[in-house]
mmCIF file of C-alpha atoms in Angstrom:
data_model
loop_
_atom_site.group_PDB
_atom_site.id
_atom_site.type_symbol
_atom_site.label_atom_id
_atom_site.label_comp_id
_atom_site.label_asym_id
_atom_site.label_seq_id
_atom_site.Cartn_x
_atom_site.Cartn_y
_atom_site.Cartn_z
ATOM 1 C CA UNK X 962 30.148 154.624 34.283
ATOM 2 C CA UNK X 963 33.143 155.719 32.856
ATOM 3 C CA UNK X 964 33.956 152.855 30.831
ATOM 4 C CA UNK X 965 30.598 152.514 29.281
ATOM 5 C CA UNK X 966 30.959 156.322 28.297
ATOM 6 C CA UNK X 967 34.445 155.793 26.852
ATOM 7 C CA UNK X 968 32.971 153.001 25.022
ATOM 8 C CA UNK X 969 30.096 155.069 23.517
ATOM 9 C CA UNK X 970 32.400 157.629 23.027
ATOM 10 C CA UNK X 971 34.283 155.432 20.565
ATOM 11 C CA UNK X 972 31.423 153.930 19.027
ATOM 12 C CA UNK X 973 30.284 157.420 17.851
ATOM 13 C CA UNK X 974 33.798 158.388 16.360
ATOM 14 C CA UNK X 975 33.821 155.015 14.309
ATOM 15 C CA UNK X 976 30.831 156.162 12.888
ATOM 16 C CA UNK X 977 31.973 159.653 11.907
ATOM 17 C CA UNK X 978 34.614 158.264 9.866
ATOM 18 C CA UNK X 979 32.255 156.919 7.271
ATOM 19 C CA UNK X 980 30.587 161.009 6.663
ATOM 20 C CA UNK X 981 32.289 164.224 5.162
ATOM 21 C CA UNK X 982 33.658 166.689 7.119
ATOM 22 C CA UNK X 983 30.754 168.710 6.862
ATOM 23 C CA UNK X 984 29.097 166.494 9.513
ATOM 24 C CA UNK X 985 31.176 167.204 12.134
ATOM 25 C CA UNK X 986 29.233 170.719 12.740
ATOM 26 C CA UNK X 987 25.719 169.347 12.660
ATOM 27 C CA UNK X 988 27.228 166.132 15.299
ATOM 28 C CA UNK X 989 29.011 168.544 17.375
ATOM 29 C CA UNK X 990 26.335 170.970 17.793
ATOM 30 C CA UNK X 991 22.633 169.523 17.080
ATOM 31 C CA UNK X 992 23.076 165.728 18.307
ATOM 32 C CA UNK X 993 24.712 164.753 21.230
ATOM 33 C CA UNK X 994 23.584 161.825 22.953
ATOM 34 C CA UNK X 995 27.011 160.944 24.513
ATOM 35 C CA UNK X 996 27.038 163.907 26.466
ATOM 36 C CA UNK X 997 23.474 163.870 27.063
ATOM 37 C CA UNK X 998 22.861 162.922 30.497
ATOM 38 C CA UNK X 999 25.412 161.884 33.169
ATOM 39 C CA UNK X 1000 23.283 158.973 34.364
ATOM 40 C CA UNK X 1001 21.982 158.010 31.524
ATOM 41 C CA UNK X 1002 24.734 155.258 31.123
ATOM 42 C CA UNK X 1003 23.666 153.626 34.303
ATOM 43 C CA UNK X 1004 20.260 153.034 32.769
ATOM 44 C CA UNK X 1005 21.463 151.138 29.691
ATOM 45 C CA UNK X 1006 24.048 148.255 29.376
ATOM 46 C CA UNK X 1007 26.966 149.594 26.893
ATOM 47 C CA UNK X 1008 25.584 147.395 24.442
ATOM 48 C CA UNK X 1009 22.389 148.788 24.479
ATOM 49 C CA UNK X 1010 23.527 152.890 24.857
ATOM 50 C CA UNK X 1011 25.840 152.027 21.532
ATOM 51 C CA UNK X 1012 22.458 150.778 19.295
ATOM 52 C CA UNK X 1013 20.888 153.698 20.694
ATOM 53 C CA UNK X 1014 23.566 156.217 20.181
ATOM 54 C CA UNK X 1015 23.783 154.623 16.705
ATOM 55 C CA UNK X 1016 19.568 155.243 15.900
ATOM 56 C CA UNK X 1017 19.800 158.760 17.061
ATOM 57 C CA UNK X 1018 23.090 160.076 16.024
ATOM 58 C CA UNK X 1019 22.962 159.178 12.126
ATOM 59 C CA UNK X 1020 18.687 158.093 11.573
ATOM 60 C CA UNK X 1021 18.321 154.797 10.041
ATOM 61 C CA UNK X 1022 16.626 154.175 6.282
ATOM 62 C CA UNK X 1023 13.039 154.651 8.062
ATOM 63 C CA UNK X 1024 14.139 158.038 9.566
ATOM 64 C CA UNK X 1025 12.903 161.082 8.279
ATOM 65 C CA UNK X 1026 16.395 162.901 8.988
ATOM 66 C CA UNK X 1027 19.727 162.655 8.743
ATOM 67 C CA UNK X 1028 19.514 163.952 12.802
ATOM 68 C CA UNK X 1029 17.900 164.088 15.983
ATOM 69 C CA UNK X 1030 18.568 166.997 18.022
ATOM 70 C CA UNK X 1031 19.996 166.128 21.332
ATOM 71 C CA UNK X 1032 17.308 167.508 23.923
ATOM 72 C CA UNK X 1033 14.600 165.286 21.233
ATOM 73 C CA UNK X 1034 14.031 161.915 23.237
ATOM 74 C CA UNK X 1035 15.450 158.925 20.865
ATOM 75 C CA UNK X 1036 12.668 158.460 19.390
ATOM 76 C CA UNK X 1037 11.083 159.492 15.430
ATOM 77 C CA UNK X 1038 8.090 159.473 13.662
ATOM 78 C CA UNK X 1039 8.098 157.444 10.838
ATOM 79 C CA UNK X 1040 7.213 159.283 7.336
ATOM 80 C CA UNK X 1041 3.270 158.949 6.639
ATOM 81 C CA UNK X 1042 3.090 158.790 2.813
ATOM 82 C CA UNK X 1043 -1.010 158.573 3.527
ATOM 83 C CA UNK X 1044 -0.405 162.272 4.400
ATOM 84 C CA UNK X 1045 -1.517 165.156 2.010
ATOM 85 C CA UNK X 1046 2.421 165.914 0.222
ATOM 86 C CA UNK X 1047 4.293 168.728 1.055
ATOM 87 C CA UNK X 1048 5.623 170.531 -1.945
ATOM 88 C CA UNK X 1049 8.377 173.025 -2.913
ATOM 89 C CA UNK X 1050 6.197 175.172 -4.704
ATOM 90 C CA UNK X 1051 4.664 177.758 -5.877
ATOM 91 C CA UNK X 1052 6.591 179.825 -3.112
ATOM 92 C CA UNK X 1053 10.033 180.626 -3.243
ATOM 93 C CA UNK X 1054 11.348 179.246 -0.121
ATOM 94 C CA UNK X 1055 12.256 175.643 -0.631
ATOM 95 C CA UNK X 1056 10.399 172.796 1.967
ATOM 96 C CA UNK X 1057 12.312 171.710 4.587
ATOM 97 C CA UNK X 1058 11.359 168.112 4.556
ATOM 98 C CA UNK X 1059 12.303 165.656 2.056
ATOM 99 C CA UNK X 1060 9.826 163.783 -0.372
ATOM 100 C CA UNK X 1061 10.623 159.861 1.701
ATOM 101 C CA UNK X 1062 12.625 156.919 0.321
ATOM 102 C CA UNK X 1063 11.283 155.480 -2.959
ATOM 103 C CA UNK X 1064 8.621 158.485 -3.672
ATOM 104 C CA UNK X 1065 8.529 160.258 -7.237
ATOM 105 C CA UNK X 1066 7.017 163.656 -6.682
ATOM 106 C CA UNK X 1067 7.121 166.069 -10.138
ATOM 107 C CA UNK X 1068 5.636 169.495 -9.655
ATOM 108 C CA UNK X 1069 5.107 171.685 -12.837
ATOM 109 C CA UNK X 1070 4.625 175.015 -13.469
ATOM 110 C CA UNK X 1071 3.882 178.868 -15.300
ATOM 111 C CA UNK X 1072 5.129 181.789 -14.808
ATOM 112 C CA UNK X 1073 4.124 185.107 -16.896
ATOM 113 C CA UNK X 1074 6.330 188.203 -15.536
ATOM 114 C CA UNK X 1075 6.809 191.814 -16.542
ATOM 115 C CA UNK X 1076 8.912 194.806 -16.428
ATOM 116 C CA UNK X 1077 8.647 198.315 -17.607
ATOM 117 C CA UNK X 1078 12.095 200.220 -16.787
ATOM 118 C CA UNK X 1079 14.004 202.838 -18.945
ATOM 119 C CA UNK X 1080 10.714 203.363 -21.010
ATOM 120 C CA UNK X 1081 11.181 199.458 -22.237
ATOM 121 C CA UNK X 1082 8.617 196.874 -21.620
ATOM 122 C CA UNK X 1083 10.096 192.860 -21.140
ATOM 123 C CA UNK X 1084 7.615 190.336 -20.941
ATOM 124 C CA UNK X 1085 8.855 186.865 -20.087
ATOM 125 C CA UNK X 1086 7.504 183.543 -19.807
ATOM 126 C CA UNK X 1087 8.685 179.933 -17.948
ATOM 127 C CA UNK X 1088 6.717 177.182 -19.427
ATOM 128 C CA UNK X 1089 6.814 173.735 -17.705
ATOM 129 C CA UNK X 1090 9.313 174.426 -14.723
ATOM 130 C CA UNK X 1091 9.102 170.773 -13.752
ATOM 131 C CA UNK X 1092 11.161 169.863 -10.487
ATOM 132 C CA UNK X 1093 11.731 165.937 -10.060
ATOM 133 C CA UNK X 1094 12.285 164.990 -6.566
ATOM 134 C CA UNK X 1095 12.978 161.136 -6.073
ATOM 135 C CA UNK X 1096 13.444 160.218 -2.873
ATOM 136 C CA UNK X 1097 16.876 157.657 -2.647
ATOM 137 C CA UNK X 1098 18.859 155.381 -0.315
ATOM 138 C CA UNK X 1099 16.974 156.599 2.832
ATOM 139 C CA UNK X 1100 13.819 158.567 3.584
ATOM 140 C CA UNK X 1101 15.994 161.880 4.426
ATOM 141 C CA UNK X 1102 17.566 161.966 1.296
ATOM 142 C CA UNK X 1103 15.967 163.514 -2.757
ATOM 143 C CA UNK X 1104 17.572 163.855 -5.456
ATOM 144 C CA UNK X 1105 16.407 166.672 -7.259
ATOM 145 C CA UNK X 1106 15.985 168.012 -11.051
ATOM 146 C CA UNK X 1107 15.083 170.749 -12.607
ATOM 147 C CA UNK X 1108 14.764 172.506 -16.620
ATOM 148 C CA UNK X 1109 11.913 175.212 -18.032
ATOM 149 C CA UNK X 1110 11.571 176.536 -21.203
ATOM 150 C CA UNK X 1111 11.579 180.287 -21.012
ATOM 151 C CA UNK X 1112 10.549 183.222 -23.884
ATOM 152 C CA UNK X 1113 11.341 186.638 -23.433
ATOM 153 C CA UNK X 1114 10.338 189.704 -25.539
ATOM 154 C CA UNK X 1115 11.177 193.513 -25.865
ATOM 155 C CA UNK X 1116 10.173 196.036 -28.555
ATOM 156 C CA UNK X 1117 13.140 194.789 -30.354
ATOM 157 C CA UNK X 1118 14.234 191.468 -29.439
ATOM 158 C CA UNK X 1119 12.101 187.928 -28.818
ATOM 159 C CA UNK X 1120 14.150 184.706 -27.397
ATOM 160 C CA UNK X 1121 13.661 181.646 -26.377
ATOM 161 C CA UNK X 1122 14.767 178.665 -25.221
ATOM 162 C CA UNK X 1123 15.649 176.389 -22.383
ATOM 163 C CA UNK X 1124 17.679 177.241 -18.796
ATOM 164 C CA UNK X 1125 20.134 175.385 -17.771
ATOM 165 C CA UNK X 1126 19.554 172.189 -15.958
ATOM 166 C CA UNK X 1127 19.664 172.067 -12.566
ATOM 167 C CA UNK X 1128 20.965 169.507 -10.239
ATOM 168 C CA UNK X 1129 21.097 169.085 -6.639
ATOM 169 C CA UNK X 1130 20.458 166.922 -3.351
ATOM 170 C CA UNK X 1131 18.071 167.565 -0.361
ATOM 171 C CA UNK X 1132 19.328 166.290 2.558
ATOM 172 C CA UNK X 1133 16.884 166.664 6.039
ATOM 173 C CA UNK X 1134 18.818 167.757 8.827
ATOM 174 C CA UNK X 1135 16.406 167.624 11.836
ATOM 175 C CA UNK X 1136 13.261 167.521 12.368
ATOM 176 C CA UNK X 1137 11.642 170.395 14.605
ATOM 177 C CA UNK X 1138 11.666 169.927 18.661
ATOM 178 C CA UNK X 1139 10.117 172.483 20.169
ATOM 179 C CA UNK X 1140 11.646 176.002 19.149
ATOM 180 C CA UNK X 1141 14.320 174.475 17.572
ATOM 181 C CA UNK X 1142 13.693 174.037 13.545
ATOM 182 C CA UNK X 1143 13.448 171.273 11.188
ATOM 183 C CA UNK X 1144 16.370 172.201 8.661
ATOM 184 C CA UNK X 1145 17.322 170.694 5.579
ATOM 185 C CA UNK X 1146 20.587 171.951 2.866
ATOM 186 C CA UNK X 1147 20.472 171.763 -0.529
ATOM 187 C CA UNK X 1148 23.840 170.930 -2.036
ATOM 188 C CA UNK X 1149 23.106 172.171 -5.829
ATOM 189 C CA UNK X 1150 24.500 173.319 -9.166
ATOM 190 C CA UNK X 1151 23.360 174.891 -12.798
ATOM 191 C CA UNK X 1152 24.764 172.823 -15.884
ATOM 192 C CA UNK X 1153 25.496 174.806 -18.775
ATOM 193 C CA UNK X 1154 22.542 172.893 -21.316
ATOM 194 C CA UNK X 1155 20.691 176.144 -21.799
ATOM 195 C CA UNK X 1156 19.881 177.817 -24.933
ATOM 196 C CA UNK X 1157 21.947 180.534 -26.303
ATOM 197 C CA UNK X 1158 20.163 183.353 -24.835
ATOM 198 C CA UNK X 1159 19.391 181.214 -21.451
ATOM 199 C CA UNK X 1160 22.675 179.781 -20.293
ATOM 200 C CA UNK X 1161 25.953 180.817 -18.498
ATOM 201 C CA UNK X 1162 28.040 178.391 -20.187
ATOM 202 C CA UNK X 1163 29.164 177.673 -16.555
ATOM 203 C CA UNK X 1164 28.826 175.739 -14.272
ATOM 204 C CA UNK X 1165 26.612 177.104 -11.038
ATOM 205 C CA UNK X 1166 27.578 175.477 -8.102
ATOM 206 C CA UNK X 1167 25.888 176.585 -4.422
ATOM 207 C CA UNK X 1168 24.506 175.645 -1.396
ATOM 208 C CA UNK X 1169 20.636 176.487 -0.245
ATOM 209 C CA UNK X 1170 19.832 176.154 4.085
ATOM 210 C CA UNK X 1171 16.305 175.999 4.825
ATOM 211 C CA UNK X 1172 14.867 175.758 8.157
ATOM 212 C CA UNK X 1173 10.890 176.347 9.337
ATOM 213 C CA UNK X 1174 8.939 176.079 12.161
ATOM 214 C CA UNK X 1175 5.043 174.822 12.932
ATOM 215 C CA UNK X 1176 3.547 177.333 15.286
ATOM 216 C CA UNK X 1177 0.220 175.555 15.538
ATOM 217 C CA UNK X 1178 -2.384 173.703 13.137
ATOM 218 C CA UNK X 1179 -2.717 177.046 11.726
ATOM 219 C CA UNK X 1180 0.262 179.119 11.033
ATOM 220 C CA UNK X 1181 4.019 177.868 9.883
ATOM 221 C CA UNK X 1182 7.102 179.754 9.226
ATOM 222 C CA UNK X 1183 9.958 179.136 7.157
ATOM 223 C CA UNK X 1184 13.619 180.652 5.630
ATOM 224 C CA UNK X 1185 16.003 179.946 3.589
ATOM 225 C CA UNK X 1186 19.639 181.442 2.628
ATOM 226 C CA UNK X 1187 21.705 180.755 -0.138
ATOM 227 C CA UNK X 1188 25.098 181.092 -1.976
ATOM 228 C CA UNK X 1189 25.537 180.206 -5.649
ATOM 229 C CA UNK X 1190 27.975 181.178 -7.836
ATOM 230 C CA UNK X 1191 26.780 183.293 -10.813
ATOM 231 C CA UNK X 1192 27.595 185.182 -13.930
ATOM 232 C CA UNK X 1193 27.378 188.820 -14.831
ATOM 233 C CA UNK X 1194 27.282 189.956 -18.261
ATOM 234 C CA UNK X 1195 30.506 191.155 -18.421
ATOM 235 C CA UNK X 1196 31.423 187.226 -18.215
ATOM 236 C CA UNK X 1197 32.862 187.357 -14.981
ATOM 237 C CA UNK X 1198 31.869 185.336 -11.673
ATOM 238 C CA UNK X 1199 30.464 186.593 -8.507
ATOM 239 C CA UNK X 1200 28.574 185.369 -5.495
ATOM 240 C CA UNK X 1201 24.851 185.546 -5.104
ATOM 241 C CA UNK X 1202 23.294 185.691 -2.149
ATOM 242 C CA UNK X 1203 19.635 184.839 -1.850
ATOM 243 C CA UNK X 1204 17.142 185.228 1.124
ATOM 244 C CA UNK X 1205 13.672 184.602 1.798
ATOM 245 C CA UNK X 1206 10.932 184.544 4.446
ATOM 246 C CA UNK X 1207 7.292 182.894 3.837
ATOM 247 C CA UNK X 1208 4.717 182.369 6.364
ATOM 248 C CA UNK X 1209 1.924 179.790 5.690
ATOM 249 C CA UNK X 1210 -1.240 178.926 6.380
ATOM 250 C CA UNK X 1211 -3.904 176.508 6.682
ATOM 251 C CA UNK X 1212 -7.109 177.924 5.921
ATOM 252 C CA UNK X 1213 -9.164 174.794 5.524
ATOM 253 C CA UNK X 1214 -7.935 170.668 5.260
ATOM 254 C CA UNK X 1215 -7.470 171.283 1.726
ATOM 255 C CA UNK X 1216 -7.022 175.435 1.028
ATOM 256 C CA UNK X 1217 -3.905 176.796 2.374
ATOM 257 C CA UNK X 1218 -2.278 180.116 1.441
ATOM 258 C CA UNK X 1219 1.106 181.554 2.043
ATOM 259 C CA UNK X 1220 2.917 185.304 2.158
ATOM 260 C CA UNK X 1221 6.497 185.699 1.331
ATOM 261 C CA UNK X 1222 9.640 188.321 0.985
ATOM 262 C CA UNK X 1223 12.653 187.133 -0.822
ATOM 263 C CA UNK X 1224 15.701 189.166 -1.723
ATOM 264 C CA UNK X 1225 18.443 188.372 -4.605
ATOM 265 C CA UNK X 1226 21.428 190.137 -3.823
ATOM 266 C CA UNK X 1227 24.524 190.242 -6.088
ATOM 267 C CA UNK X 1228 28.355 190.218 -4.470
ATOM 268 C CA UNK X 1229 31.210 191.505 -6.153
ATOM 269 C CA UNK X 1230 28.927 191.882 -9.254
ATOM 270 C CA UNK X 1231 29.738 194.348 -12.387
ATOM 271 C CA UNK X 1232 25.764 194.600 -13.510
ATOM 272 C CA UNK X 1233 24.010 192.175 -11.868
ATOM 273 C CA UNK X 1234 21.903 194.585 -8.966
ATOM 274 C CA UNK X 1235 19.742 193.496 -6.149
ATOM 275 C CA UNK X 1236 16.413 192.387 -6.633
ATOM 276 C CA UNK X 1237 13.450 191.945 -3.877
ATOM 277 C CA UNK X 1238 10.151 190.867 -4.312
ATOM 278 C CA UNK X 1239 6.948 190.331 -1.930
ATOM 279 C CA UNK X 1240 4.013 187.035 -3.286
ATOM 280 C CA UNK X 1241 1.279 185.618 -1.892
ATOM 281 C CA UNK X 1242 -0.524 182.358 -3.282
ATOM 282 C CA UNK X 1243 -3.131 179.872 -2.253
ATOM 283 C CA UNK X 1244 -2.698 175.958 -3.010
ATOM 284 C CA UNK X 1245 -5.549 173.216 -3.147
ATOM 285 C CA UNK X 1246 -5.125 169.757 -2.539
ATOM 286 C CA UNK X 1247 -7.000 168.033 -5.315
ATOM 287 C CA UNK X 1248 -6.154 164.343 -3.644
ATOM 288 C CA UNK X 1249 -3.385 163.850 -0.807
ATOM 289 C CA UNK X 1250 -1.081 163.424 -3.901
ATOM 290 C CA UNK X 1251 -2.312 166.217 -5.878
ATOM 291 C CA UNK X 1252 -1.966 169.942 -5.298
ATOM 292 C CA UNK X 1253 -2.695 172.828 -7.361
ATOM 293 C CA UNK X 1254 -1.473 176.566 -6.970
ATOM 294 C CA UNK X 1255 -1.688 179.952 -7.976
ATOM 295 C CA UNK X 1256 0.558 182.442 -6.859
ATOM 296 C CA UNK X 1257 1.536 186.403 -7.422
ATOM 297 C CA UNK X 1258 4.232 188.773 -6.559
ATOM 298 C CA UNK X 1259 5.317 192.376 -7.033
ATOM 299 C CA UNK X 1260 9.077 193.316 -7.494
ATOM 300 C CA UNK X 1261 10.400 195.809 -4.603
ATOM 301 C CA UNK X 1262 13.578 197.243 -6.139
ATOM 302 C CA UNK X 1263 14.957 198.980 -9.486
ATOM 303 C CA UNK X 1264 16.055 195.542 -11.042
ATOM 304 C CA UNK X 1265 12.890 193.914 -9.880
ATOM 305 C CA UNK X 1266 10.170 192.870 -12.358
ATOM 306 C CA UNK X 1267 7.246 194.587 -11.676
ATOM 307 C CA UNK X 1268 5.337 191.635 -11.307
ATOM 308 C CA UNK X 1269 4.773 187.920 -12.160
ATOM 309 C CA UNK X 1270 1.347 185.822 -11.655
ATOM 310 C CA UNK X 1271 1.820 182.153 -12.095
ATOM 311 C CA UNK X 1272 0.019 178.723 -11.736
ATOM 312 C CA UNK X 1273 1.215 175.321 -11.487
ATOM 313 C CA UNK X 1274 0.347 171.759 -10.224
ATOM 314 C CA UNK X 1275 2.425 168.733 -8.319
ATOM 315 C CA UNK X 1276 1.708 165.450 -7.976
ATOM 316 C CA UNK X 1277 3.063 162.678 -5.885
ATOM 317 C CA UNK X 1278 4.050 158.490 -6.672
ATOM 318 C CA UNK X 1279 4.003 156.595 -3.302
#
């Protein structure tokens, strides 16, 4: 059926035209329908392969990503907002599902760390850390929003103020098929707003990739890695490269609890040095649109805080 195949063929680079560049990777490699199966033509009349190709090459509004892989059969499961939410916090590794078309979710925040190096003792403080997530334009999109105020204090110095906003979009690759992942990336920037002793007085941009796996009703894994430009206090720029592991699980319907290693690693820095950390946490599910969590970690490295304990709450507007 090589005219029916030529004709799908076309049909699919029409529709690349209308998406970045970027695409191309994620079309090439995750979701290929028109090189699917060799007699898959023959069971569909070209009009019919080219609305399919269409639904599971770029997902519709009701999809809940941007991609099917291509061994998935062209079919999805429709978001169910009835479902307890699924929220970015308290660990450090971002979800890799999106929030759905139309839904407000805001999850707050506090954390309380501390550090005792070169005989000095920091203590510092983020009040508030709300995160807006709206959900826009199709279920596997979010826009995303972010500001805390923070206090710090030494023997000789206290501060305080806010960070710098931060900005970014969600966008959910794929969903997970098997042993291959549901993904989402997180184009995303820091605008210089902060206070004095909080801000760059540049803008951040960088790019987080998150991708996770369901083993069973119990256990789930997840990872992210990111880049984002920083800078050190010699004023100058480098690249920061952040990675984390967390691993999940569901205790009861509404306890779960979650272990995690993430790593902060300065490239082409002057000061700025690595910094690693291990936490653990438990969250409760007040309501399926409610969640509250408490969470702890220990720094690893020289740069590291010793430790940080934290609580914070999220809640979710169908």
């Amino acid at each position: 059926c090589s005219t029916c195949f030529y004709e799908r063929k076309q049909y699919a680079l029409s529709k690349l035209s209308r998406y970045i560049r970027l695409n191309l990777v994620f079309v090439a490699g995750l979701s290929s329908p028109i090189f699917a199966e060799d007699n898959y033509c023959e069971q569909l009349s070209c009009t019919e392969a080219g609305s399919l190709l269409n639904y599971s090459l770029f997902s519709t509004r009701n999809s809940p990503t941007l991609f099917q892989w291509s061994v998935q059969n062209h079919t999805f499961e429709e978001r169910d907002l009835n479902a307890p939410l699924v929220t970015d916090r308290p660990d450090f590794t971002e979800a890799s599902s999106t929030v759905g078309l139309g839904v407000t979710q805001i999850e707050f925040g506090y954390t309380f760390s501390q550090d005792d190096s070169a005989g000095t003792r920091t203590q510092g403080q983020s009040l508030g850390e709300p995160l807006l997530r709206q959900g826009i334009f199709a279920d596997w999109l979010e826009f995303r929003m972010a500001g805390t105020y923070q206090a710090r204090r030494t023997a000789a110095i206290n501060a305080s103020g806010m960070s710098d906003l931060y900005l970014g979009f969600k966008i959910a690759l794929t969903p997970q098929v098997g042993h291959l992942p549901e993904m989402a990336i997180i184009p995303q920037m820091n605008v210089p707003t902060g206070g004095a002793a909080f801000t760059s007085d540049n803008v951040e941009p960088g790019l987080n990739w998150i991708y996770g796996w369901e083993i069973n009703d119990f256990i789930s894994t997840a990872g992210s890695t990111q880049g984002n430009r920083r800078i050190d206090d010699t004023g100058s720029s480098y690249t920061e490269i952040a990675q984390s592991w967390t691993i999940a699980y569901t205790l009861t319907e509404k306890l779960g609890a979650y272990t995690e290693w993430y790593g902060i690693i300065p490239s082409g820095a002057d000061t700025a040095m690595p910094q690693h950390y291990i936490n653990g946490g438990f969250t409760y599910l007040l309501s399926d649109n409610i969640q509250f969590d408490i969470r702890a970690g220990h720094g690893l490295s020289n740069a590291s805080d010793d430790y940080f304990i934290g609580t914070g709450f999220s809640v979710r507007f169908p």
